[in-house]
CSV table of C-alpha atoms in Angstrom, one decimal:
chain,number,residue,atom,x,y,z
A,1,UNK,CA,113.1,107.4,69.7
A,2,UNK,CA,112.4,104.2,67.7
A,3,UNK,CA,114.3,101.5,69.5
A,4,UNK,CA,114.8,100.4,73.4
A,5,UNK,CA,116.8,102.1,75.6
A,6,UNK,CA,120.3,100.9,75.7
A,7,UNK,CA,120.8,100.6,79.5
A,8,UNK,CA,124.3,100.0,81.4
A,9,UNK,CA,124.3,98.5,85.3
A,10,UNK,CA,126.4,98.8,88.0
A,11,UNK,CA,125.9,96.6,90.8
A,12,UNK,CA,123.6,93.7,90.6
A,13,UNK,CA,126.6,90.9,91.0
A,14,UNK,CA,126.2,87.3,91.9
A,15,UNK,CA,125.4,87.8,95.1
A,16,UNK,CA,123.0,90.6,95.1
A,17,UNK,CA,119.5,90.4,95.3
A,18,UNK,CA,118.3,94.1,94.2
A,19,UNK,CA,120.3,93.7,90.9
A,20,UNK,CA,118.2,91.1,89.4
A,21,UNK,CA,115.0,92.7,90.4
A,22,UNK,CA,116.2,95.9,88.2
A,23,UNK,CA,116.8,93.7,85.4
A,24,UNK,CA,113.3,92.0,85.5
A,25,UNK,CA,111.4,95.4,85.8
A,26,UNK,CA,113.6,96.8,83.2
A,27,UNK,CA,112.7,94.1,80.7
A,28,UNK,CA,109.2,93.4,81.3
A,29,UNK,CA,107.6,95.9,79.0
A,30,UNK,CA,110.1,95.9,76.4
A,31,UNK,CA,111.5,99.7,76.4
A,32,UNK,CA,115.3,98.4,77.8
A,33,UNK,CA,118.1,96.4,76.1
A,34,UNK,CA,120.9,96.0,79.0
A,35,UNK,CA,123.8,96.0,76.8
A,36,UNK,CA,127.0,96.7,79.7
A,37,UNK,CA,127.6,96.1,83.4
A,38,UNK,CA,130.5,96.8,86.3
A,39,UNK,CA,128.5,94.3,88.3
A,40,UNK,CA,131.0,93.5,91.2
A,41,UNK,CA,134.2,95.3,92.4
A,42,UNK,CA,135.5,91.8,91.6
A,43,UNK,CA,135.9,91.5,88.1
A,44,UNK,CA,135.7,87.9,88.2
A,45,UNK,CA,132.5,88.4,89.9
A,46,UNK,CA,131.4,90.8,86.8
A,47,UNK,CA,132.4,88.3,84.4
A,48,UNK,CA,129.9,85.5,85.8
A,49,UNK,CA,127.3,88.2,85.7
A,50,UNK,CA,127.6,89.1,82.2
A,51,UNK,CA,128.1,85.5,81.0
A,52,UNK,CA,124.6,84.5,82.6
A,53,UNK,CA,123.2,87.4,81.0
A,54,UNK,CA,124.5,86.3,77.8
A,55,UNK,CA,126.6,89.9,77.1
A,56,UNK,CA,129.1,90.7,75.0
A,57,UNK,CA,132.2,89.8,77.3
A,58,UNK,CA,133.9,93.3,75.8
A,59,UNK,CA,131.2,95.3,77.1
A,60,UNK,CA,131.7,93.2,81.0
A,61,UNK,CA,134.3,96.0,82.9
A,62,UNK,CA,136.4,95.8,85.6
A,63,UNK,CA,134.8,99.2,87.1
A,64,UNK,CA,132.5,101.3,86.8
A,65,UNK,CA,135.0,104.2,85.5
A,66,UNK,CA,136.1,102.0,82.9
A,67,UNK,CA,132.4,101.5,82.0
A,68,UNK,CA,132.0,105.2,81.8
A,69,UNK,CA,134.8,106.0,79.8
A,70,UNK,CA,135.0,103.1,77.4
A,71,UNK,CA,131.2,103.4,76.5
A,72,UNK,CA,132.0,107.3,75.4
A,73,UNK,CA,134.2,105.8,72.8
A,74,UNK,CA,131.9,103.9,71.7
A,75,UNK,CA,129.7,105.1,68.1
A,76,UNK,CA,126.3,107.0,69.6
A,77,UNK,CA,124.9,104.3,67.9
A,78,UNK,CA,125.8,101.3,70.0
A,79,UNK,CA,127.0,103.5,73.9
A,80,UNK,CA,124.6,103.1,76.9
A,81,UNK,CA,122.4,105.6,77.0
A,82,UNK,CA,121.1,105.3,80.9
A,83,UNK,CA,122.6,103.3,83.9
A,84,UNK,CA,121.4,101.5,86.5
A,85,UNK,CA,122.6,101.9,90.1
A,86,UNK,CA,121.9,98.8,92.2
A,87,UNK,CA,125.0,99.1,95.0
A,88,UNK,CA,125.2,99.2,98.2
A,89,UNK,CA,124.0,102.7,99.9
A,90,UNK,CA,127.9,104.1,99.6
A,91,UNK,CA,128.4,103.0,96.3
A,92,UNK,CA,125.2,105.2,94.8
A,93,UNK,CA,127.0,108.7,94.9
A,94,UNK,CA,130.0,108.5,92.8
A,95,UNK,CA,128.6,106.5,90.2
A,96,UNK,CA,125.7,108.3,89.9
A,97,UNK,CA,127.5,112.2,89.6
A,98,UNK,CA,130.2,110.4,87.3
A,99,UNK,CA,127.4,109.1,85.0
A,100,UNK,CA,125.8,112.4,84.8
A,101,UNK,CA,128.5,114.2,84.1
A,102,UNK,CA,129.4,111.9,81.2
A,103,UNK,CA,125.8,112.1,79.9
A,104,UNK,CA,124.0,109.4,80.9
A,105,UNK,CA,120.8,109.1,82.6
A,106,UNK,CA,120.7,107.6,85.5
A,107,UNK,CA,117.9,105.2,87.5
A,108,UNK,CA,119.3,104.3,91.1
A,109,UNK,CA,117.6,102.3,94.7
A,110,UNK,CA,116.9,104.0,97.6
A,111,UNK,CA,118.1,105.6,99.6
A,112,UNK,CA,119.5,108.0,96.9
A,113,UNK,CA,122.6,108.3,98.3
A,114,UNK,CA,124.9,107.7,101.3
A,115,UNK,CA,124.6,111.1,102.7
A,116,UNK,CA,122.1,114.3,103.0
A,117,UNK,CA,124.8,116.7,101.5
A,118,UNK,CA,125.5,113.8,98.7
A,119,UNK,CA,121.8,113.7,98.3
A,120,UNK,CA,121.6,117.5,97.6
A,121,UNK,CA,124.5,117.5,94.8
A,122,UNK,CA,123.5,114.8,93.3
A,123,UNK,CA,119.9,116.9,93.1
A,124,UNK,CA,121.8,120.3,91.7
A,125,UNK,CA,124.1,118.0,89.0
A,126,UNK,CA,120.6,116.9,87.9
A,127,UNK,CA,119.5,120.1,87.2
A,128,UNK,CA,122.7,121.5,85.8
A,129,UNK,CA,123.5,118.6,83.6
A,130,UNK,CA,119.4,118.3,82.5
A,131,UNK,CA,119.6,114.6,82.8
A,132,UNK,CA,117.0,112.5,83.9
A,133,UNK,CA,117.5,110.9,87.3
A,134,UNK,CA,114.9,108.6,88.7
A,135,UNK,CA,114.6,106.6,92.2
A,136,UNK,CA,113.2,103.1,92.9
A,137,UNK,CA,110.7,104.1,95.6
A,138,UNK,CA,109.0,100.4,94.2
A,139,UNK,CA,105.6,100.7,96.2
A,140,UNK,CA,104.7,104.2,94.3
A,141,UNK,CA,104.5,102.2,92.0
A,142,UNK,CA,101.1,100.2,92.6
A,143,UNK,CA,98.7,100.6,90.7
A,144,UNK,CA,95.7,100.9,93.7
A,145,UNK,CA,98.3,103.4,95.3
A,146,UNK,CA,98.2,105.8,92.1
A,147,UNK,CA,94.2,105.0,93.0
A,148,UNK,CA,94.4,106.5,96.1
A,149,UNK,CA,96.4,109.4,95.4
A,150,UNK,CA,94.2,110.3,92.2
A,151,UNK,CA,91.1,109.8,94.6
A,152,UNK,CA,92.5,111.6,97.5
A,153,UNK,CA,93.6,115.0,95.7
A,154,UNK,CA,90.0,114.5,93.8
A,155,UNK,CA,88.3,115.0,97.8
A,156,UNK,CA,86.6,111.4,98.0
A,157,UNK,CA,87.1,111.5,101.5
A,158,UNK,CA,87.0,114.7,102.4
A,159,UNK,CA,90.0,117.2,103.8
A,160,UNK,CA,92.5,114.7,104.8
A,161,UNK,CA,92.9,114.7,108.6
A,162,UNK,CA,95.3,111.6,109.6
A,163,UNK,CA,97.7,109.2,108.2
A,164,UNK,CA,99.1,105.7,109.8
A,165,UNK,CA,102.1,104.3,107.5
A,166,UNK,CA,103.8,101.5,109.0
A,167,UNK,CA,106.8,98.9,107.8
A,168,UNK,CA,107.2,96.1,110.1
A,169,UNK,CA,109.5,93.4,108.7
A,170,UNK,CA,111.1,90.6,111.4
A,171,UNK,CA,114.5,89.4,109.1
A,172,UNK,CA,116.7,91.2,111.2
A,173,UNK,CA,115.4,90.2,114.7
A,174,UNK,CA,118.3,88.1,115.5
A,175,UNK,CA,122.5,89.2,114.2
A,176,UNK,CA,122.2,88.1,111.2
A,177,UNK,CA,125.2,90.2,110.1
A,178,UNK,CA,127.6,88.1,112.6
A,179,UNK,CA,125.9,85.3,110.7
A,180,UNK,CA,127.6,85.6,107.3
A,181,UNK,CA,124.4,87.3,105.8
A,182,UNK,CA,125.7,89.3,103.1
A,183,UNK,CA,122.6,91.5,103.1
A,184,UNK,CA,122.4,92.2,106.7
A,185,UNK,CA,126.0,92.7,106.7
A,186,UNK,CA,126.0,96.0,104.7
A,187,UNK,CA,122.6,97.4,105.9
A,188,UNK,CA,124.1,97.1,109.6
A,189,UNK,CA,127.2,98.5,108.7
A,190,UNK,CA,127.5,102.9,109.3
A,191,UNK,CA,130.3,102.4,107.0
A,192,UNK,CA,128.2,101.1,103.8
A,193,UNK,CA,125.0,101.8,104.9
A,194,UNK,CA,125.1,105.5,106.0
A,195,UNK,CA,123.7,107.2,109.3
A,196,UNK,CA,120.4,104.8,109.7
A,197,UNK,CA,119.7,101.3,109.9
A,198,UNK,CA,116.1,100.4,109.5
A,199,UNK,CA,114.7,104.2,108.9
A,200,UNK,CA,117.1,104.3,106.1
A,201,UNK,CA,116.0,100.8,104.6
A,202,UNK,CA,112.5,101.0,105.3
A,203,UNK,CA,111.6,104.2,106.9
A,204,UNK,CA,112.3,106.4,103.9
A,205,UNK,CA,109.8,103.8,102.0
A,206,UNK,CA,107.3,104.6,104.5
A,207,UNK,CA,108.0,108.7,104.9
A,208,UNK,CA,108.0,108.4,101.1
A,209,UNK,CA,104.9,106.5,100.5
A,210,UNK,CA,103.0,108.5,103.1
A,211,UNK,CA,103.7,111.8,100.9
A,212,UNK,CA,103.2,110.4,97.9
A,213,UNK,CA,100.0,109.2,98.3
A,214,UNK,CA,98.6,112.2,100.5
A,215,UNK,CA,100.1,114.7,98.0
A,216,UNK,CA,101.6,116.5,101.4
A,217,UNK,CA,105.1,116.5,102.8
A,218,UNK,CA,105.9,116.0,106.7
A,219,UNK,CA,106.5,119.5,108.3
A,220,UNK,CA,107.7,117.9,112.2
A,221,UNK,CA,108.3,114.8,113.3
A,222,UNK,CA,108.6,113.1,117.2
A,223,UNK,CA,110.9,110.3,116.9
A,224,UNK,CA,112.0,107.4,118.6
A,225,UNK,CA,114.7,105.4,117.0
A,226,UNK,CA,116.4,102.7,119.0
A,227,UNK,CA,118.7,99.9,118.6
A,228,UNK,CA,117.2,96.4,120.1
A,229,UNK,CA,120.0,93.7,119.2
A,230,UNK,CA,122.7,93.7,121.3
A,231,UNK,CA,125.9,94.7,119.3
A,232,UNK,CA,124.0,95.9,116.1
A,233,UNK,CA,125.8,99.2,115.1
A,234,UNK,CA,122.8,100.7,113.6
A,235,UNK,CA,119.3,101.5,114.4
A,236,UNK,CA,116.7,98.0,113.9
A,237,UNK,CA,112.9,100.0,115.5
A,238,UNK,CA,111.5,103.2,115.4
A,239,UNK,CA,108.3,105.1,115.2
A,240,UNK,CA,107.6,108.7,115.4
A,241,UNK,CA,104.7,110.7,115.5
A,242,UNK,CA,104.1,113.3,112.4
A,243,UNK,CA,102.8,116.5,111.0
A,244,UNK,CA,101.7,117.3,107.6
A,245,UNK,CA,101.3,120.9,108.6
A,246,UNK,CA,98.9,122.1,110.7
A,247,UNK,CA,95.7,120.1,109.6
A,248,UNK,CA,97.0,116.7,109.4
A,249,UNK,CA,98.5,114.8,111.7
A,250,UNK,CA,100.5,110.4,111.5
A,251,UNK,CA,101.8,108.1,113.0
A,252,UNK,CA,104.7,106.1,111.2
A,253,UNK,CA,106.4,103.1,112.2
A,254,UNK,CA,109.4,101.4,110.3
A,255,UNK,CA,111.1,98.3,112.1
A,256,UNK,CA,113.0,95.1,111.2
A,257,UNK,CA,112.9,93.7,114.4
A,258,UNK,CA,109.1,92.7,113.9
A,259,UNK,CA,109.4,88.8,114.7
A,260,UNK,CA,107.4,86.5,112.4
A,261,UNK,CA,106.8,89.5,110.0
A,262,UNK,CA,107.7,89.2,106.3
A,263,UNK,CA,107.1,92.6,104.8
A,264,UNK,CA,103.6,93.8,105.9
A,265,UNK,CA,104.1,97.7,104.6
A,266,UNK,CA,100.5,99.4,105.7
A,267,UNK,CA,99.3,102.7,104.7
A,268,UNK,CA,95.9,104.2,105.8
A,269,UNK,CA,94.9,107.7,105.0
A,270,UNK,CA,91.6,109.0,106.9
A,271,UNK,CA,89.5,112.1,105.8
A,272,UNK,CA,86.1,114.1,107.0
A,273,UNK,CA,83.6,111.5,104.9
A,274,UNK,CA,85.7,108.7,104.4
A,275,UNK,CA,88.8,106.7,104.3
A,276,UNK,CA,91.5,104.4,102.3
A,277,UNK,CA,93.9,101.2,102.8
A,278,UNK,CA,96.3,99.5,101.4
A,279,UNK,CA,98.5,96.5,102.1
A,280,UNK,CA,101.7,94.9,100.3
A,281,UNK,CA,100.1,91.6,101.4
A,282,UNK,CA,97.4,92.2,99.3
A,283,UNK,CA,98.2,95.3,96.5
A,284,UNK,CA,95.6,94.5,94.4
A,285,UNK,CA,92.6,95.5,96.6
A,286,UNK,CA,92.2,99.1,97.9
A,287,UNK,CA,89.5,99.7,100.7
A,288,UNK,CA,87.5,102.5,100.5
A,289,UNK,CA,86.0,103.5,103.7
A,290,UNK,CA,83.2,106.1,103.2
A,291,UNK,CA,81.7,107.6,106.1
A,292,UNK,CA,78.3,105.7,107.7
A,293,UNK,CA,78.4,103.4,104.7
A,294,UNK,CA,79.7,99.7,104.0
A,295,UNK,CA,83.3,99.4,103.6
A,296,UNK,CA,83.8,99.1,99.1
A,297,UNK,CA,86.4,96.9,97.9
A,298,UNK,CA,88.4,98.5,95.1
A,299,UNK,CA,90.7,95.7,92.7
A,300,UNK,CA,93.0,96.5,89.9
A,301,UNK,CA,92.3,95.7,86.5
A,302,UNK,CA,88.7,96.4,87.2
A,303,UNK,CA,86.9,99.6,84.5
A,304,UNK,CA,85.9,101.6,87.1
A,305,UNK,CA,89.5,102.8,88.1
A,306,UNK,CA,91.1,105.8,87.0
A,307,UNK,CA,93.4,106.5,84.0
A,308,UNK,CA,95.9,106.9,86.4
A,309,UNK,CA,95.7,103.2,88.5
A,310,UNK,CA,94.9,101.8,84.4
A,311,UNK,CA,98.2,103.4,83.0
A,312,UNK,CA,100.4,101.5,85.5
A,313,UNK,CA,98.3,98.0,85.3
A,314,UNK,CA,98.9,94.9,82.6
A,315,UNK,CA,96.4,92.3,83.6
A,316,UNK,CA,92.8,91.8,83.4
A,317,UNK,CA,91.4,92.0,87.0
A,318,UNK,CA,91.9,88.8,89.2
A,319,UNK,CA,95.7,88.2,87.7
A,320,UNK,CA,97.5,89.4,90.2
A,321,UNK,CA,100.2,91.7,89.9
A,322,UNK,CA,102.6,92.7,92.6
A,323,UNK,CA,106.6,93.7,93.0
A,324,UNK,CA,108.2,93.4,89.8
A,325,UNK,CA,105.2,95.0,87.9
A,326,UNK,CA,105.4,98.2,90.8
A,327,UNK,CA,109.0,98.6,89.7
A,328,UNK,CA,108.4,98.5,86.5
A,329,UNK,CA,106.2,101.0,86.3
A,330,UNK,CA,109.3,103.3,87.7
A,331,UNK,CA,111.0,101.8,84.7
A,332,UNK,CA,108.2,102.7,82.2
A,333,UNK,CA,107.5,106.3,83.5
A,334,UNK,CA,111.9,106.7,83.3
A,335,UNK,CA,111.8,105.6,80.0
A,336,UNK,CA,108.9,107.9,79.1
A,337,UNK,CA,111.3,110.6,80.3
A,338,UNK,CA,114.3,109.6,78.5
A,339,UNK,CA,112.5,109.3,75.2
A,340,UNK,CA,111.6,112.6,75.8
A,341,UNK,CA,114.9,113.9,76.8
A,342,UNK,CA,115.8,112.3,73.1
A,343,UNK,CA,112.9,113.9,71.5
A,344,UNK,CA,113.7,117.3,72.8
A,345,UNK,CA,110.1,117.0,75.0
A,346,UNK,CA,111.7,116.7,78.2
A,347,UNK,CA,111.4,119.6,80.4
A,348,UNK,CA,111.9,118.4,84.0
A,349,UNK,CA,111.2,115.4,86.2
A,350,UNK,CA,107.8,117.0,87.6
A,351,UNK,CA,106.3,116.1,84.2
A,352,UNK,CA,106.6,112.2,85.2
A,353,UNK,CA,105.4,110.0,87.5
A,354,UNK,CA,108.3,108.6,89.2
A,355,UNK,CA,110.4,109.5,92.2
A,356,UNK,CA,113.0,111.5,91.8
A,357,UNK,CA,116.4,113.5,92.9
A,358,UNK,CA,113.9,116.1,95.4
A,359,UNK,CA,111.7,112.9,96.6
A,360,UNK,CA,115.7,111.5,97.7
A,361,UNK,CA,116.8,114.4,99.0
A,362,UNK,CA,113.6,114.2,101.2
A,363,UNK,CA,114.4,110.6,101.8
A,364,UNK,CA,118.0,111.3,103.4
A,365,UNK,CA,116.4,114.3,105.5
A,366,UNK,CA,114.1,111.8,106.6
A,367,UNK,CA,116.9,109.9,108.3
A,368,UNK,CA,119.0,113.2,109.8
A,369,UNK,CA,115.6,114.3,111.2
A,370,UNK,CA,114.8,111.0,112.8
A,371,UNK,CA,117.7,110.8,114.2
A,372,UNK,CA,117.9,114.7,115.4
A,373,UNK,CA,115.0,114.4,117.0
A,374,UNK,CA,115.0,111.0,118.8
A,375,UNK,CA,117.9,112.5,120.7
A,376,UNK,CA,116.1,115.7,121.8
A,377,UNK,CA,114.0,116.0,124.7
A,378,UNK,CA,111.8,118.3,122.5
A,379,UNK,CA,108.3,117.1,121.9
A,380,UNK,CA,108.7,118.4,117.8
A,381,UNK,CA,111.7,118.5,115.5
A,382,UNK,CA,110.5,120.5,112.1
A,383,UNK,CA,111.5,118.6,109.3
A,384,UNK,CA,114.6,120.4,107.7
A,385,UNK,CA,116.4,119.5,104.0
């Protein structure tokens, strides 16, 4: 397909935070024109939005079924041809089934959906439909992280043996949500935010990372998920111990009760000769931890990475790159896909490297088995979708 991407947004209002962050990563390399929004279930709200984005005030609507249904009259020429989801975690389902079913292709945050079962038909509509549906897991998206997972499955460091993946963050060590905090609000709330609190913010980041980057999924889990702030309705700590089978064992830790912590995710992967590390404090550099021998210092934009880390980096080394490039990337790699899709190339989303409607449905497990097995007195819980 000669010419960008004509994308449509719903979410992403005055307000939001997420929403402009989508916008960013879908501009920076040039393959999106956002050309339509439902930005706010205010439509006053919308309007602002589209104004400051400098849109054509026709193609601002009051909802997102009106976006749906007006764009389909629109010429194929000028109609959106993807959306993006940026909503809260109830608002991700409907949208997202009534923009396949109408054609669209659809990008979306984590978690995928509000609900395992939600998860799961939004995963058969994908296949049934043969749309392309992506999900912003953003820190799969690193280029030193694509490093360690091409290095990894090449058996620099051996047969993989343990994995620590932890997300502390501290914003939510006080009630923010009784504060006005619009953001704590709805992440606190079981009614918007679904069945977990900080595993379903963070932890499916971490469980997500953790399989990406090892190439293995989590088999059982020990959990312990707690509540620390007096009156919070939803889960703020936890930690768990994992499997990954019956060679590899982890140790994950996802928590937003951290005080005096910004967003310190921490992945490190340990093998029979060697070892890896990454930080979001510092995603350019990537240690590599062979066995008996100095520690190396792996950076991006250096020659001597793979295609793979290359691919997904835009700056010579020492210009640091960090959130907005990461999610990008997911926006590149969807757009890849969608071209595809146009082209008649596109087969399924295990051609691409981006998350996707499984990797969500793995992400919503995540929570129900969390939860499931924090509240047994069973040592192991097996991970069930």
């Amino acid at each position: 397909m000669d010419r960008k991407i004509r994308l449509g947004m719903v979410g992403g209002g005055p307000d939001a935070f997420i929403g402009a962050v989508h916008r960013k990563a879908a501009a920076l390399d040039g393959h999106f024109d956002l050309v339509c929004g439902a930005f706010s279930r205010s439509y006053e709200k919308s309007k602002e939005t589209g104004e400051a984005l400098h849109l054509d005030s026709e193609r601002v609507y009051e909802s997102y079924d009106q976006m749906f249904e007006e764009e389909l009259k629109r010429p194929e020429n000028e109609r959106m041809d993807a959306v993006s989801i940026v909503t809260p975690n109830h608002v991700h389902f409907d949208p997202a089934k009534k923009a396949l079913e109408n054609g669209f292709h659809v990008i979306i945050d984590k978690p995928i959906t509000f609900s395992l079962d939600e998860a799961k038909e939004l995963e058969e509509l994908t296949k049934s439909t043969g749309r392309v549906l992506a999900l912003t897991h953003t820190y799969t998206g690193y280029p030193m992280i694509k490093e360690a997972k091409h290095r990894i499955a090449a058996g620099q460091i051996g047969d993989l043996r343990k994995i620590y993946v932890e997300y502390p963050q501290g914003w939510l060590a006080s009630s923010l949500e009784n504060e006005g905090n619009k953001q704590a609000s709805w992440r606190t709330d079981p009614e918007k935010s679904g069945a977990g609190g900080a595993i379903g913010d963070i932890g499916t980041h971490a469980a997500n990372l953790a399989e990406y980057v090892s190439g293995l999924e989590i088999t059982h889990l020990c959990a312990d998920v707690r509540t620390t702030v007096e009156g919070r309705l939803l889960d703020d700590d936890s930690s768990a111990l994992l499997k990954f089978g019956e060679k590899v064992s982890g140790v994950l830790m996802a928590t937003q009760v951290a005080t005096g912590e910004e967003n310190d995710l921490r992945i490190r992967l340990y093998g029979s000769i060697g070892g890896f590390e990454w930080t979001h404090t510092d995603p350019n550099t990537l240690l590599f931890k062979p066995h008996e021998e100095p520690a190396q210092i792996l950076r991006a934009g250096t020659g001597y990475l793979t295609d793979l880390a290359a691919k997904n980096t835009r700056l010579p080394a020492g210009h640091p790159e960090g959130y907005l490039e990461a999610f990008a990337n997911i926006y590149v790699e969807f757009a890849t896909a969608v071209n595809d899709h146009f082209n008649g190339s596109y087969k399924s989303a295990d051609d691409y490297d981006f998350p996707d409607a499984a990797e969500g449905v793995r992400g919503m497990a995540f929570v129900q088995n969390m939860l499931k097995s924090s509240g047994s007195d069973k040592k192991w819980t097996e991970f069930k979708v």
